[in-house]
PDB file of C-alpha atoms in Angstrom:
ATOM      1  CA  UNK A   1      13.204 -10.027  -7.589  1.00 80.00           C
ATOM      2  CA  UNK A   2      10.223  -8.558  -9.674  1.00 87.00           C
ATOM      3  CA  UNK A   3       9.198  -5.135  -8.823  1.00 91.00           C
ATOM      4  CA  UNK A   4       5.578  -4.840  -9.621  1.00 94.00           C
ATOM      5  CA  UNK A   5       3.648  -1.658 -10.443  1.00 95.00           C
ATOM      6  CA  UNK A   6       1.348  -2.544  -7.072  1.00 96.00           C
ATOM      7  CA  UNK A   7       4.378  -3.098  -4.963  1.00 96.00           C
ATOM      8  CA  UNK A   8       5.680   0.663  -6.742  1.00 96.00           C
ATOM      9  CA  UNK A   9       2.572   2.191  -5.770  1.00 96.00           C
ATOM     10  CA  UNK A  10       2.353   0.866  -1.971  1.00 96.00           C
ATOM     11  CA  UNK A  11       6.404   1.578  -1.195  1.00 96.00           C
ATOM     12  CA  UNK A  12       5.210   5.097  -2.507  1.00 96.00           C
ATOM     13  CA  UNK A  13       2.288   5.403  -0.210  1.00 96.00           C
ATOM     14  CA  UNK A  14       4.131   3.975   2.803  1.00 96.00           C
ATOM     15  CA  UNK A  15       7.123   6.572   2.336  1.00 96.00           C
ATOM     16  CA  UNK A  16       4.318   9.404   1.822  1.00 96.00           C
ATOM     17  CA  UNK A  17       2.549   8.495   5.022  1.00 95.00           C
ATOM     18  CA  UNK A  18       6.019   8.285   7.161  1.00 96.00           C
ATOM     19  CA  UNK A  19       6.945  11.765   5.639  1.00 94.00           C
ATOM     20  CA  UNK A  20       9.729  10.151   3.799  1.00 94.00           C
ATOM     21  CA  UNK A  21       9.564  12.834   0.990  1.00 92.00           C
ATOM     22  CA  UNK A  22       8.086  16.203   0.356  1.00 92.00           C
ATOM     23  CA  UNK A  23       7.932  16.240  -3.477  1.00 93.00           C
ATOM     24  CA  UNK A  24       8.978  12.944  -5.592  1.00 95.00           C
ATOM     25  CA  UNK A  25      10.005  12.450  -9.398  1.00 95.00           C
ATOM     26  CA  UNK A  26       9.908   9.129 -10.782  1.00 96.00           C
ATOM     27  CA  UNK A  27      11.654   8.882 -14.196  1.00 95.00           C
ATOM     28  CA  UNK A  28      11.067   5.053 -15.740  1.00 95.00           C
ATOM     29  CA  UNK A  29      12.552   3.950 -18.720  1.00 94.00           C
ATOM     30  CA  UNK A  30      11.887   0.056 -19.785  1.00 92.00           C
ATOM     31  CA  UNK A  31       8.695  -1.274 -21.783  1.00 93.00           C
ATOM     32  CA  UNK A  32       5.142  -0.382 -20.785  1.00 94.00           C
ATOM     33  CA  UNK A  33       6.870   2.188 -18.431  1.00 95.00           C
ATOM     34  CA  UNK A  34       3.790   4.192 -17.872  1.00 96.00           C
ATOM     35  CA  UNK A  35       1.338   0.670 -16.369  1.00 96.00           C
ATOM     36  CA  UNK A  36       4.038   0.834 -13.684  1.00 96.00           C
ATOM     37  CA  UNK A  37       2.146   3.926 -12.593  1.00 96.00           C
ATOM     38  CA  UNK A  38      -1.398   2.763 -12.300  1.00 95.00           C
ATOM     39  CA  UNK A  39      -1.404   2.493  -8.249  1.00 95.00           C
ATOM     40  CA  UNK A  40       0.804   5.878  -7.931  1.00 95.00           C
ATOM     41  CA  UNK A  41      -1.672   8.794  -7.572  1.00 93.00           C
ATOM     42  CA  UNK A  42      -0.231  10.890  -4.501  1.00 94.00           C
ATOM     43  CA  UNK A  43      -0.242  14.727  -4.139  1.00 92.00           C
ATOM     44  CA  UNK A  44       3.036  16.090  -5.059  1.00 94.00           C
ATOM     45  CA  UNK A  45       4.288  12.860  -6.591  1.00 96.00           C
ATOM     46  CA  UNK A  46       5.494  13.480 -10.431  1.00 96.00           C
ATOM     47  CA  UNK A  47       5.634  10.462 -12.664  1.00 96.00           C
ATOM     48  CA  UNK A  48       7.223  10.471 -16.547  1.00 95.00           C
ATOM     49  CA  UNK A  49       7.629   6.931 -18.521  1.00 95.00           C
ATOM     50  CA  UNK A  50       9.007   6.619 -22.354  1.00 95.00           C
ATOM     51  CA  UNK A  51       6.500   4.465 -22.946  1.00 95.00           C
ATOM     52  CA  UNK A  52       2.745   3.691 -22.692  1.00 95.00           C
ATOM     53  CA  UNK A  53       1.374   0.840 -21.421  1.00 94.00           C
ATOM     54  CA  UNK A  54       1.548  -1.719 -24.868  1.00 93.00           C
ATOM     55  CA  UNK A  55       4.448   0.373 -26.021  1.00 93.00           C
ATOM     56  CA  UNK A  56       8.121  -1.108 -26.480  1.00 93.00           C
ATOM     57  CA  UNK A  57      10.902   1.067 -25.207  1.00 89.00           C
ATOM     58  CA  UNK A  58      12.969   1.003 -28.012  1.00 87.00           C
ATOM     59  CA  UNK A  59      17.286   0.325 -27.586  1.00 87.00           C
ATOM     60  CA  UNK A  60      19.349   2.994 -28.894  1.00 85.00           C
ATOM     61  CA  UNK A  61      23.225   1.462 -30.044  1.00 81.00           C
ATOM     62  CA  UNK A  62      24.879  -1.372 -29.127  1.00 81.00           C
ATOM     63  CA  UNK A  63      28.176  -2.881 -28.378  1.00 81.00           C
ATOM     64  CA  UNK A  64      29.370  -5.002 -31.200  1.00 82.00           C
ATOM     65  CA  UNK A  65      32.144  -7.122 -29.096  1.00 84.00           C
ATOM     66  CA  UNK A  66      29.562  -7.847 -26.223  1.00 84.00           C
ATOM     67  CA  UNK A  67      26.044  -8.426 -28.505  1.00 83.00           C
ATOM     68  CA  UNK A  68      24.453  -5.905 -26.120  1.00 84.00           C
ATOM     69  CA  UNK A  69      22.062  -2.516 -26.369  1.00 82.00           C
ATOM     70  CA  UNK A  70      23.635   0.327 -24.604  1.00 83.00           C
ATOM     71  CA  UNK A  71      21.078   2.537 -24.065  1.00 87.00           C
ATOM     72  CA  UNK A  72      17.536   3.136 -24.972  1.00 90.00           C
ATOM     73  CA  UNK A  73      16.262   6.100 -27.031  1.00 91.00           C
ATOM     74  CA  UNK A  74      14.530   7.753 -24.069  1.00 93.00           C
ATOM     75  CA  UNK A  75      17.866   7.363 -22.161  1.00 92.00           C
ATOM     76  CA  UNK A  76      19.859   8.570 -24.453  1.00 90.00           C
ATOM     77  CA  UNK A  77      17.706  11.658 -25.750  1.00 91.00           C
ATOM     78  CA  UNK A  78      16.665  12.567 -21.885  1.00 92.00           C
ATOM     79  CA  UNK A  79      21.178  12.887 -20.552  1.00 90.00           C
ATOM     80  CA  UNK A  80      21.619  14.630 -24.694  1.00 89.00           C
ATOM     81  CA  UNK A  81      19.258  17.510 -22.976  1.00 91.00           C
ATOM     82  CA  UNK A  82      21.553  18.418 -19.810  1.00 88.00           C
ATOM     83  CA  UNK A  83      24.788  17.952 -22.007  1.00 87.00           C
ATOM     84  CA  UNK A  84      26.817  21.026 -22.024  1.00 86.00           C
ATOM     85  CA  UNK A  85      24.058  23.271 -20.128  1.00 86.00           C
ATOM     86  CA  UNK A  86      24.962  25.459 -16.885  1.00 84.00           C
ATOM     87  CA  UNK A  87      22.780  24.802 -13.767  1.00 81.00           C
ATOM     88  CA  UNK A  88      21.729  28.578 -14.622  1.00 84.00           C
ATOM     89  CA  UNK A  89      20.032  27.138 -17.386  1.00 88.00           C
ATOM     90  CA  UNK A  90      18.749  23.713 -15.957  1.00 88.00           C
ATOM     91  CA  UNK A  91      17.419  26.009 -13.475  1.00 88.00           C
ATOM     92  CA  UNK A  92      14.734  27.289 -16.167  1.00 91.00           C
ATOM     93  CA  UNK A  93      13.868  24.148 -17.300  1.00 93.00           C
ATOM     94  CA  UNK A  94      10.737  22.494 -16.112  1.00 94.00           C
ATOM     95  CA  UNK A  95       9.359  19.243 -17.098  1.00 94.00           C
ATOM     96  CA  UNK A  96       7.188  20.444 -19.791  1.00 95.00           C
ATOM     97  CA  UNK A  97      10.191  21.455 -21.712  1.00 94.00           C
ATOM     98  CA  UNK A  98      11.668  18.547 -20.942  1.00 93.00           C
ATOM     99  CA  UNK A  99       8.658  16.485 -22.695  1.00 94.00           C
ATOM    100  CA  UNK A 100       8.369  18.590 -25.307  1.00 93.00           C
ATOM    101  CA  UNK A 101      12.105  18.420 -26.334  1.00 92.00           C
ATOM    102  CA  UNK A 102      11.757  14.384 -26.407  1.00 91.00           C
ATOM    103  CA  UNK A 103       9.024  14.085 -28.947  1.00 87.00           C
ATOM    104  CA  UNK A 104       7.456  10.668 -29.730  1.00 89.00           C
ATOM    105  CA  UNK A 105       9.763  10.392 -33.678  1.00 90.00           C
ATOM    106  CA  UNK A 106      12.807  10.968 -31.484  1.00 88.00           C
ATOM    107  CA  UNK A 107      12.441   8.425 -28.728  1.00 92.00           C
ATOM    108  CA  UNK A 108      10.083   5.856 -31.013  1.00 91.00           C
ATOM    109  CA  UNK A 109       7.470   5.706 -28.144  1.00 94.00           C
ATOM    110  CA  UNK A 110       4.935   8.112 -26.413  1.00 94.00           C
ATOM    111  CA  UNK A 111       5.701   9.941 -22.988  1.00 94.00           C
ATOM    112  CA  UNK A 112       3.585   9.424 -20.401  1.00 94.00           C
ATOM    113  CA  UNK A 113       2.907  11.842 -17.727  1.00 95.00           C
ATOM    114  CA  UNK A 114       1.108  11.593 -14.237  1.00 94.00           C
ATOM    115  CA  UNK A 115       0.936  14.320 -11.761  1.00 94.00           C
ATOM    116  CA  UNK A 116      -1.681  16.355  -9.898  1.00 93.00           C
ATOM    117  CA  UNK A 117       0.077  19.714 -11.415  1.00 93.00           C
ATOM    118  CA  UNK A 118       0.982  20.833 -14.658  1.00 94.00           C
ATOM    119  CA  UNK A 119       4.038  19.783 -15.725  1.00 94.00           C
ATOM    120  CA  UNK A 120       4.919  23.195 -16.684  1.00 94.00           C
ATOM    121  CA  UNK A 121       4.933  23.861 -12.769  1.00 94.00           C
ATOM    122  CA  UNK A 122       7.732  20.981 -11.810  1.00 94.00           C
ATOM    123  CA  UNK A 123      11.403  22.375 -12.191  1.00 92.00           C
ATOM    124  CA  UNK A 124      13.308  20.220 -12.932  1.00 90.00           C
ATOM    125  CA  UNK A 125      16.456  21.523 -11.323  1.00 87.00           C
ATOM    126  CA  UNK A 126      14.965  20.703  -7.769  1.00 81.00           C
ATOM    127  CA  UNK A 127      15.554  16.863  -8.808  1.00 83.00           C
ATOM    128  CA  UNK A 128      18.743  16.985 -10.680  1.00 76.00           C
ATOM    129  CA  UNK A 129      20.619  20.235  -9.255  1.00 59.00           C
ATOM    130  CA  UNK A 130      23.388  21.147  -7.037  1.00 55.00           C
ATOM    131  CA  UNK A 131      21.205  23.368  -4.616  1.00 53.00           C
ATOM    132  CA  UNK A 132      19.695  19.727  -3.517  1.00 46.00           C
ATOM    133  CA  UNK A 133      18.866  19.644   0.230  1.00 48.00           C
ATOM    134  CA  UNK A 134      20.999  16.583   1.196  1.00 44.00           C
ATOM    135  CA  UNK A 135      19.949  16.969   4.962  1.00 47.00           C
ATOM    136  CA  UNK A 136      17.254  14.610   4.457  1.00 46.00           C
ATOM    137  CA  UNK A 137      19.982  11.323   2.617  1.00 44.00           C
ATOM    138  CA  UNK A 138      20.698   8.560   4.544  1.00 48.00           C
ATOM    139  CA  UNK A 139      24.069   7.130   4.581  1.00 48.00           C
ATOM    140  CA  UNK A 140      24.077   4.587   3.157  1.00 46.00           C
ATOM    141  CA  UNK A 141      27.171   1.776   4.415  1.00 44.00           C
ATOM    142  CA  UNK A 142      27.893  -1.217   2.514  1.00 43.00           C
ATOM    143  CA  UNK A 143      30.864  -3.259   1.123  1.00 43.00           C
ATOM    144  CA  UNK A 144      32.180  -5.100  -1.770  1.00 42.00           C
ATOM    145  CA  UNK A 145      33.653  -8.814  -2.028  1.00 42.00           C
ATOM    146  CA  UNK A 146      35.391 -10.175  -4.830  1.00 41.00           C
ATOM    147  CA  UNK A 147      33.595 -13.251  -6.167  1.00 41.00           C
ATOM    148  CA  UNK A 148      35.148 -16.116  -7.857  1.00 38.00           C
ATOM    149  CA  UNK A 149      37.006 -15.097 -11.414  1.00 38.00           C
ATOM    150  CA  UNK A 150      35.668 -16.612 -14.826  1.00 36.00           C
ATOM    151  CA  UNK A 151      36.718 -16.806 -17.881  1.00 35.00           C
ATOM    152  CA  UNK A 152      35.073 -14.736 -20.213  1.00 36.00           C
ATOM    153  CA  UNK A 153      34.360 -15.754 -24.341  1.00 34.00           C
ATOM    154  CA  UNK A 154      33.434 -12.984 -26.358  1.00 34.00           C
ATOM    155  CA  UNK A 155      31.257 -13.269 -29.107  1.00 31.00           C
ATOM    156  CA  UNK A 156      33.418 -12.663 -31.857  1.00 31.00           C
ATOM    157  CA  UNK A 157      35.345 -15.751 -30.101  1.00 31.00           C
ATOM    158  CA  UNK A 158      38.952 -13.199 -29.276  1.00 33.00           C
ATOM    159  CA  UNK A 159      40.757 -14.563 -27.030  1.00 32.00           C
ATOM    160  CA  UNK A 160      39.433 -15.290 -23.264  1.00 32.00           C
ATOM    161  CA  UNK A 161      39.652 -12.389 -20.639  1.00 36.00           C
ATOM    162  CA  UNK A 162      39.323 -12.728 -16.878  1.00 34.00           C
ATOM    163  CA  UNK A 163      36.770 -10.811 -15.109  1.00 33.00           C
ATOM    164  CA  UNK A 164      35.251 -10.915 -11.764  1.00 33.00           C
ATOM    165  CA  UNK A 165      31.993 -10.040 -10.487  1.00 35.00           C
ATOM    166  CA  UNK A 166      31.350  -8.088  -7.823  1.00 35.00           C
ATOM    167  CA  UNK A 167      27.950  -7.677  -5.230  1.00 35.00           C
ATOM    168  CA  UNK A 168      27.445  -6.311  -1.861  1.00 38.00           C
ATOM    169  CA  UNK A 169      27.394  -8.000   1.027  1.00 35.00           C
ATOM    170  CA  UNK A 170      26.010  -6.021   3.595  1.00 37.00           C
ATOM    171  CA  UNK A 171      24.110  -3.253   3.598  1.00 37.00           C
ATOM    172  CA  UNK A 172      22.664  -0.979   6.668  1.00 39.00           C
ATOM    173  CA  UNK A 173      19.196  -0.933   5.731  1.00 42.00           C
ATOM    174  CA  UNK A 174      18.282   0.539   8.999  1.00 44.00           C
ATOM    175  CA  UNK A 175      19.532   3.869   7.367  1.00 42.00           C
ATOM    176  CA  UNK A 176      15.878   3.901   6.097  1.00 42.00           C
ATOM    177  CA  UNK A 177      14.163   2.938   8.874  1.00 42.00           C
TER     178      UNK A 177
END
């Protein structure tokens, strides 16, 4: 499945008109983060991408054994900004300083920013925090079933591992309903 930015922007206007939300923050990290945005323009809606639309998000380490990125530089420099802080001081922060502490050298692309407020207004403990109101959170019910095993070669051609993969196989989606 292929989320488009359109198909972003109309799941955010449907959820806006049923009351679904009274303030939302959409943080995107991927390539051209900030074109998924172009059909999101809602009152009290909050959008930040690490990258502009012709920009490359760029991938920050990688795991030698599996040949994969971990982690892009947004990612990566956005979680380093909570590490080690008390919610006393996440409380203070607001999504200016948030920006401003992930400048363009740092995460190799430009932020972009979309909101009908000043970014210095949005704190961002209301998003991330423990004083959440969790009234308004579905349950969610789903549950897991073990699919076939495979063998597994590395890339470094070690010896073979078994795995399995796992997916969900039902899921109450009338919880959003």
């Amino acid at each position: 499945m292929v989320l488009r930015n359109v198909d972003l922007g109309e799941a955010i206007k449907e959820m806006h008109a049923k009351e679904r939300f009274g303030e939302l923050l959409i943080i995107l990290d991927t390539c051209q983060a900030f074109s998924m945005f172009n059909y999101v323009d809602l009152p009290n809606v909050y959008t930040m991408a690490s990258s502009l639309t012709g920009q490359m998000a760029k991938s920050y380490g990688s795991n030698e054994e599996l040949g994969i990125s971990m982690t892009d530089h947004f990612s990566y420099f956005f979680s380093d900004i909570f590490r080690g802080k008390s919610y006393d001081s996440i409380k203070k922060m607001n999504l200016k300083h948030i920006i401003d502490s992930l400048p363009s050298n740092l995460i190799m692309s430009d932020i972009g920013y979309k909101a009908k407020v000043s970014a210095d207004k949005i704190k961002i403990a209301g998003y991330i925090g423990e004083e959440l109101d969790r009234t308004y959170i579905p349950e969610l019910s789903y549950t897991i079933q073990q699919k076939n095993k495979f063998i597994w070669n590395s890339c470094s051609k070690k010896a073979e591992e078994k795995s399995s993969f796992y997916t969900v196989s039902k899921f109450n989606s009338s919880a959003f309903a």
